[in-house]
Amino acid sequence: MIPLFSAFVLYAFIWFLTLLVVLPLRLTTQGEAGQIVAGTPESAPHDPRIGRKMLVTTIAGTLIWAVVVAIIVSGWISIEDVDVLHRWMGAP
């Protein structure tokens, strides 16, 4: 079983990585829309739809997290499989 704090940290890590992927999707800049607000660059988002992107991030991040936790709990991939330092150094 995975400790609760470790599961939370893993979820937060996956959620933020997913957010970085989702944020630029379907982005329309102010320059593309032709409505540049004074004091902002042309590359600023026209309508960022942050709420929708947070929802998509939460759904996708939760699904990815569930798959990763299932792999960890099942033992399909263990720490020995990813600990390449001991393999390279020849430690027992």
CSV table of N, CA and C in Angstrom, one decimal, residues 8-92:
chain,number,residue,atom,x,y,z
A,8,PHE,N,-0.5,11.8,-2.0
A,8,PHE,CA,-0.8,13.2,-2.2
A,8,PHE,C,0.2,13.9,-3.0
A,9,VAL,N,1.5,13.7,-2.6
A,9,VAL,CA,2.6,14.3,-3.3
A,9,VAL,C,2.7,13.9,-4.8
A,10,LEU,N,2.5,12.6,-5.0
A,10,LEU,CA,2.4,12.1,-6.4
A,10,LEU,C,1.3,12.8,-7.2
A,11,TYR,N,0.1,12.9,-6.5
A,11,TYR,CA,-1.0,13.5,-7.2
A,11,TYR,C,-0.7,15.0,-7.5
A,12,ALA,N,-0.1,15.7,-6.6
A,12,ALA,CA,0.2,17.1,-6.8
A,12,ALA,C,1.2,17.3,-7.9
A,13,PHE,N,2.2,16.4,-8.0
A,13,PHE,CA,3.2,16.5,-9.0
A,13,PHE,C,2.6,16.2,-10.4
A,14,ILE,N,1.8,15.2,-10.5
A,14,ILE,CA,1.1,14.8,-11.8
A,14,ILE,C,0.1,15.9,-12.2
A,15,TRP,N,-0.6,16.5,-11.2
A,15,TRP,CA,-1.6,17.5,-11.5
A,15,TRP,C,-0.9,18.7,-12.1
A,16,PHE,N,0.2,19.2,-11.5
A,16,PHE,CA,0.9,20.4,-12.0
A,16,PHE,C,1.5,20.1,-13.4
A,17,LEU,N,2.1,18.9,-13.6
A,17,LEU,CA,2.6,18.6,-14.9
A,17,LEU,C,1.5,18.6,-16.0
A,18,THR,N,0.3,18.0,-15.6
A,18,THR,CA,-0.8,18.0,-16.5
A,18,THR,C,-1.3,19.5,-16.8
A,19,LEU,N,-1.2,20.3,-15.8
A,19,LEU,CA,-1.6,21.7,-16.0
A,19,LEU,C,-0.7,22.4,-17.0
A,20,LEU,N,0.6,22.1,-16.9
A,20,LEU,CA,1.5,22.7,-17.9
A,20,LEU,C,1.3,22.2,-19.3
A,21,VAL,N,0.7,21.1,-19.5
A,21,VAL,CA,0.3,20.6,-20.8
A,21,VAL,C,-1.0,21.2,-21.3
A,22,VAL,N,-1.9,21.3,-20.4
A,22,VAL,CA,-3.3,21.8,-20.7
A,22,VAL,C,-3.3,23.3,-21.0
A,23,LEU,N,-2.6,24.1,-20.2
A,23,LEU,CA,-2.7,25.5,-20.4
A,23,LEU,C,-2.6,26.1,-21.8
A,24,PRO,N,-1.6,25.6,-22.6
A,24,PRO,CA,-1.5,26.2,-23.9
A,24,PRO,C,-2.5,25.7,-25.0
A,25,LEU,N,-3.3,24.7,-24.6
A,25,LEU,CA,-4.2,24.1,-25.6
A,25,LEU,C,-5.4,25.1,-25.9
A,26,ARG,N,-5.7,25.2,-27.2
A,26,ARG,CA,-6.7,26.1,-27.7
A,26,ARG,C,-6.6,27.5,-27.2
A,27,LEU,N,-5.4,28.0,-27.2
A,27,LEU,CA,-5.1,29.3,-26.7
A,27,LEU,C,-5.2,30.3,-27.9
A,28,THR,N,-6.0,31.4,-27.7
A,28,THR,CA,-6.1,32.5,-28.6
A,28,THR,C,-5.5,33.7,-28.0
A,29,THR,N,-4.5,34.2,-28.7
A,29,THR,CA,-3.8,35.4,-28.1
A,29,THR,C,-4.6,36.7,-28.4
A,30,GLN,N,-4.3,37.7,-27.7
A,30,GLN,CA,-4.9,39.0,-28.0
A,30,GLN,C,-4.6,39.5,-29.4
A,31,GLY,N,-3.4,39.2,-29.9
A,31,GLY,CA,-3.0,39.6,-31.2
A,31,GLY,C,-3.8,38.9,-32.3
A,32,GLU,N,-4.0,37.6,-32.1
A,32,GLU,CA,-4.8,36.8,-33.0
A,32,GLU,C,-6.3,37.3,-33.0
A,33,ALA,N,-6.8,37.7,-31.8
A,33,ALA,CA,-8.2,38.1,-31.7
A,33,ALA,C,-8.4,39.5,-32.2
A,34,GLY,N,-7.3,40.3,-32.3
A,34,GLY,CA,-7.3,41.7,-32.7
A,34,GLY,C,-7.8,42.6,-31.7
A,35,GLN,N,-7.8,42.2,-30.4
A,35,GLN,CA,-8.3,43.0,-29.3
A,35,GLN,C,-7.2,43.1,-28.2
A,36,ILE,N,-6.2,44.0,-28.4
A,36,ILE,CA,-5.1,44.1,-27.5
A,36,ILE,C,-5.4,45.1,-26.4
A,37,VAL,N,-5.4,44.6,-25.2
A,37,VAL,CA,-5.7,45.5,-24.0
A,37,VAL,C,-4.4,46.3,-23.8
A,38,ALA,N,-4.6,47.6,-23.5
A,38,ALA,CA,-3.4,48.5,-23.3
A,38,ALA,C,-2.6,48.0,-22.1
A,39,GLY,N,-1.3,47.9,-22.2
A,39,GLY,CA,-0.4,47.5,-21.2
A,39,GLY,C,-0.1,46.0,-21.2
A,40,THR,N,-0.7,45.3,-22.1
A,40,THR,CA,-0.4,43.9,-22.2
A,40,THR,C,0.3,43.5,-23.5
A,41,PRO,N,1.0,42.5,-23.6
A,41,PRO,CA,1.7,42.1,-24.8
A,41,PRO,C,0.6,41.4,-25.8
A,42,GLU,N,0.9,41.4,-27.0
A,42,GLU,CA,0.0,40.7,-28.0
A,42,GLU,C,-0.1,39.2,-27.7
A,43,SER,N,0.9,38.6,-27.1
A,43,SER,CA,0.8,37.2,-26.8
A,43,SER,C,0.0,36.8,-25.6
A,44,ALA,N,-0.5,37.8,-24.9
A,44,ALA,CA,-1.4,37.5,-23.7
A,44,ALA,C,-2.6,36.8,-24.2
A,45,PRO,N,-3.2,35.9,-23.4
A,45,PRO,CA,-4.4,35.2,-23.8
A,45,PRO,C,-5.6,36.1,-23.9
A,46,HIS,N,-6.4,35.9,-24.9
A,46,HIS,CA,-7.6,36.7,-25.1
A,46,HIS,C,-8.7,36.3,-24.2
A,47,ASP,N,-9.0,35.0,-24.1
A,47,ASP,CA,-10.0,34.4,-23.2
A,47,ASP,C,-9.4,33.1,-22.7
A,48,PRO,N,-8.7,33.2,-21.5
A,48,PRO,CA,-8.0,32.0,-21.0
A,48,PRO,C,-8.8,30.8,-20.6
A,49,ARG,N,-10.1,31.0,-20.2
A,49,ARG,CA,-10.9,29.9,-19.8
A,49,ARG,C,-10.3,29.1,-18.7
A,50,ILE,N,-9.8,29.7,-17.6
A,50,ILE,CA,-9.0,29.0,-16.6
A,50,ILE,C,-9.9,28.0,-15.9
A,51,GLY,N,-11.1,28.3,-15.6
A,51,GLY,CA,-12.0,27.3,-14.9
A,51,GLY,C,-12.1,26.0,-15.7
A,52,ARG,N,-12.3,26.1,-17.0
A,52,ARG,CA,-12.4,24.9,-17.8
A,52,ARG,C,-11.1,24.1,-17.8
A,53,LYS,N,-10.0,24.9,-17.9
A,53,LYS,CA,-8.7,24.2,-18.0
A,53,LYS,C,-8.4,23.5,-16.7
A,54,MET,N,-8.8,24.1,-15.6
A,54,MET,CA,-8.6,23.5,-14.3
A,54,MET,C,-9.4,22.2,-14.2
A,55,LEU,N,-10.6,22.2,-14.7
A,55,LEU,CA,-11.4,21.0,-14.7
A,55,LEU,C,-10.8,19.9,-15.5
A,56,VAL,N,-10.4,20.2,-16.7
A,56,VAL,CA,-9.7,19.3,-17.6
A,56,VAL,C,-8.5,18.7,-17.0
A,57,THR,N,-7.7,19.6,-16.3
A,57,THR,CA,-6.5,19.2,-15.6
A,57,THR,C,-6.8,18.2,-14.5
A,58,THR,N,-7.8,18.5,-13.7
A,58,THR,CA,-8.1,17.7,-12.6
A,58,THR,C,-8.6,16.3,-13.1
A,59,ILE,N,-9.4,16.2,-14.1
A,59,ILE,CA,-9.9,15.0,-14.6
A,59,ILE,C,-8.7,14.1,-15.2
A,60,ALA,N,-8.0,14.8,-16.1
A,60,ALA,CA,-6.8,14.0,-16.7
A,60,ALA,C,-5.8,13.7,-15.7
A,61,GLY,N,-5.5,14.6,-14.7
A,61,GLY,CA,-4.5,14.3,-13.7
A,61,GLY,C,-4.9,13.2,-12.8
A,62,THR,N,-6.2,13.1,-12.5
A,62,THR,CA,-6.7,12.1,-11.6
A,62,THR,C,-6.6,10.7,-12.3
A,63,LEU,N,-6.9,10.7,-13.6
A,63,LEU,CA,-6.8,9.4,-14.4
A,63,LEU,C,-5.4,8.9,-14.5
A,64,ILE,N,-4.5,9.9,-14.8
A,64,ILE,CA,-3.1,9.5,-14.8
A,64,ILE,C,-2.6,9.0,-13.5
A,65,TRP,N,-2.9,9.7,-12.4
A,65,TRP,CA,-2.5,9.4,-11.1
A,65,TRP,C,-3.0,8.0,-10.7
A,66,ALA,N,-4.3,7.7,-11.0
A,66,ALA,CA,-4.9,6.4,-10.7
A,66,ALA,C,-4.1,5.2,-11.4
A,67,VAL,N,-3.7,5.5,-12.7
A,67,VAL,CA,-2.9,4.5,-13.4
A,67,VAL,C,-1.5,4.3,-12.7
A,68,VAL,N,-0.9,5.4,-12.4
A,68,VAL,CA,0.4,5.3,-11.7
A,68,VAL,C,0.4,4.6,-10.4
A,69,VAL,N,-0.6,4.9,-9.6
A,69,VAL,CA,-0.8,4.3,-8.3
A,69,VAL,C,-1.1,2.8,-8.4
A,70,ALA,N,-1.9,2.5,-9.4
A,70,ALA,CA,-2.2,1.0,-9.7
A,70,ALA,C,-1.0,0.3,-10.0
A,71,ILE,N,-0.1,0.9,-10.8
A,71,ILE,CA,1.2,0.2,-11.2
A,71,ILE,C,2.0,0.1,-10.0
A,72,ILE,N,2.1,1.1,-9.1
A,72,ILE,CA,2.9,1.0,-7.9
A,72,ILE,C,2.4,0.0,-7.0
A,73,VAL,N,1.1,0.0,-6.7
A,73,VAL,CA,0.5,-0.9,-5.7
A,73,VAL,C,0.6,-2.4,-6.2
A,74,SER,N,0.4,-2.6,-7.5
A,74,SER,CA,0.4,-4.0,-8.0
A,74,SER,C,1.8,-4.6,-8.0
A,75,GLY,N,2.8,-3.7,-7.9
A,75,GLY,CA,4.2,-4.3,-7.9
A,75,GLY,C,4.8,-4.6,-9.3
A,76,TRP,N,4.0,-4.2,-10.3
A,76,TRP,CA,4.5,-4.4,-11.7
A,76,TRP,C,5.8,-3.7,-11.9
A,77,ILE,N,6.0,-2.5,-11.4
A,77,ILE,CA,7.3,-1.8,-11.4
A,77,ILE,C,7.7,-1.6,-9.9
A,78,SER,N,8.8,-2.0,-9.5
A,78,SER,CA,9.2,-1.8,-8.1
A,78,SER,C,10.4,-0.8,-8.1
A,79,ILE,N,10.8,-0.5,-6.9
A,79,ILE,CA,11.9,0.5,-6.8
A,79,ILE,C,13.2,-0.1,-7.3
A,80,GLU,N,13.4,-1.4,-7.3
A,80,GLU,CA,14.6,-2.1,-7.8
A,80,GLU,C,14.6,-1.9,-9.3
A,81,ASP,N,13.5,-1.8,-10.0
A,81,ASP,CA,13.5,-1.7,-11.4
A,81,ASP,C,13.9,-0.3,-11.9
A,82,VAL,N,13.7,0.7,-11.0
A,82,VAL,CA,14.0,2.1,-11.4
A,82,VAL,C,15.3,2.6,-10.8
A,83,ASP,N,15.9,1.8,-9.8
A,83,ASP,CA,17.1,2.3,-9.1
A,83,ASP,C,18.3,1.9,-10.0
A,84,VAL,N,18.6,2.7,-11.0
A,84,VAL,CA,19.7,2.4,-11.9
A,84,VAL,C,21.0,2.7,-11.3
A,85,LEU,N,21.1,3.5,-10.2
A,85,LEU,CA,22.4,3.9,-9.6
A,85,LEU,C,23.0,2.6,-9.1
A,86,HIS,N,22.3,1.8,-8.4
A,86,HIS,CA,22.9,0.6,-7.8
A,86,HIS,C,23.3,-0.4,-8.9
A,87,ARG,N,22.5,-0.4,-10.0
A,87,ARG,CA,22.9,-1.3,-11.1
A,87,ARG,C,24.2,-0.9,-11.8
A,88,TRP,N,24.3,0.4,-12.0
A,88,TRP,CA,25.5,1.0,-12.6
A,88,TRP,C,26.8,0.9,-11.7
A,89,MET,N,26.5,1.0,-10.4
A,89,MET,CA,27.7,1.0,-9.5
A,89,MET,C,28.1,-0.4,-9.1
A,90,GLY,N,27.2,-1.4,-9.4
A,90,GLY,CA,27.5,-2.8,-9.1
A,90,GLY,C,27.3,-3.2,-7.7
A,91,ALA,N,26.4,-2.4,-7.0
A,91,ALA,CA,26.2,-2.7,-5.6
A,91,ALA,C,25.2,-3.9,-5.5
A,92,PRO,N,25.3,-4.7,-4.5
A,92,PRO,CA,24.5,-5.9,-4.4
A,92,PRO,C,23.0,-5.6,-4.1
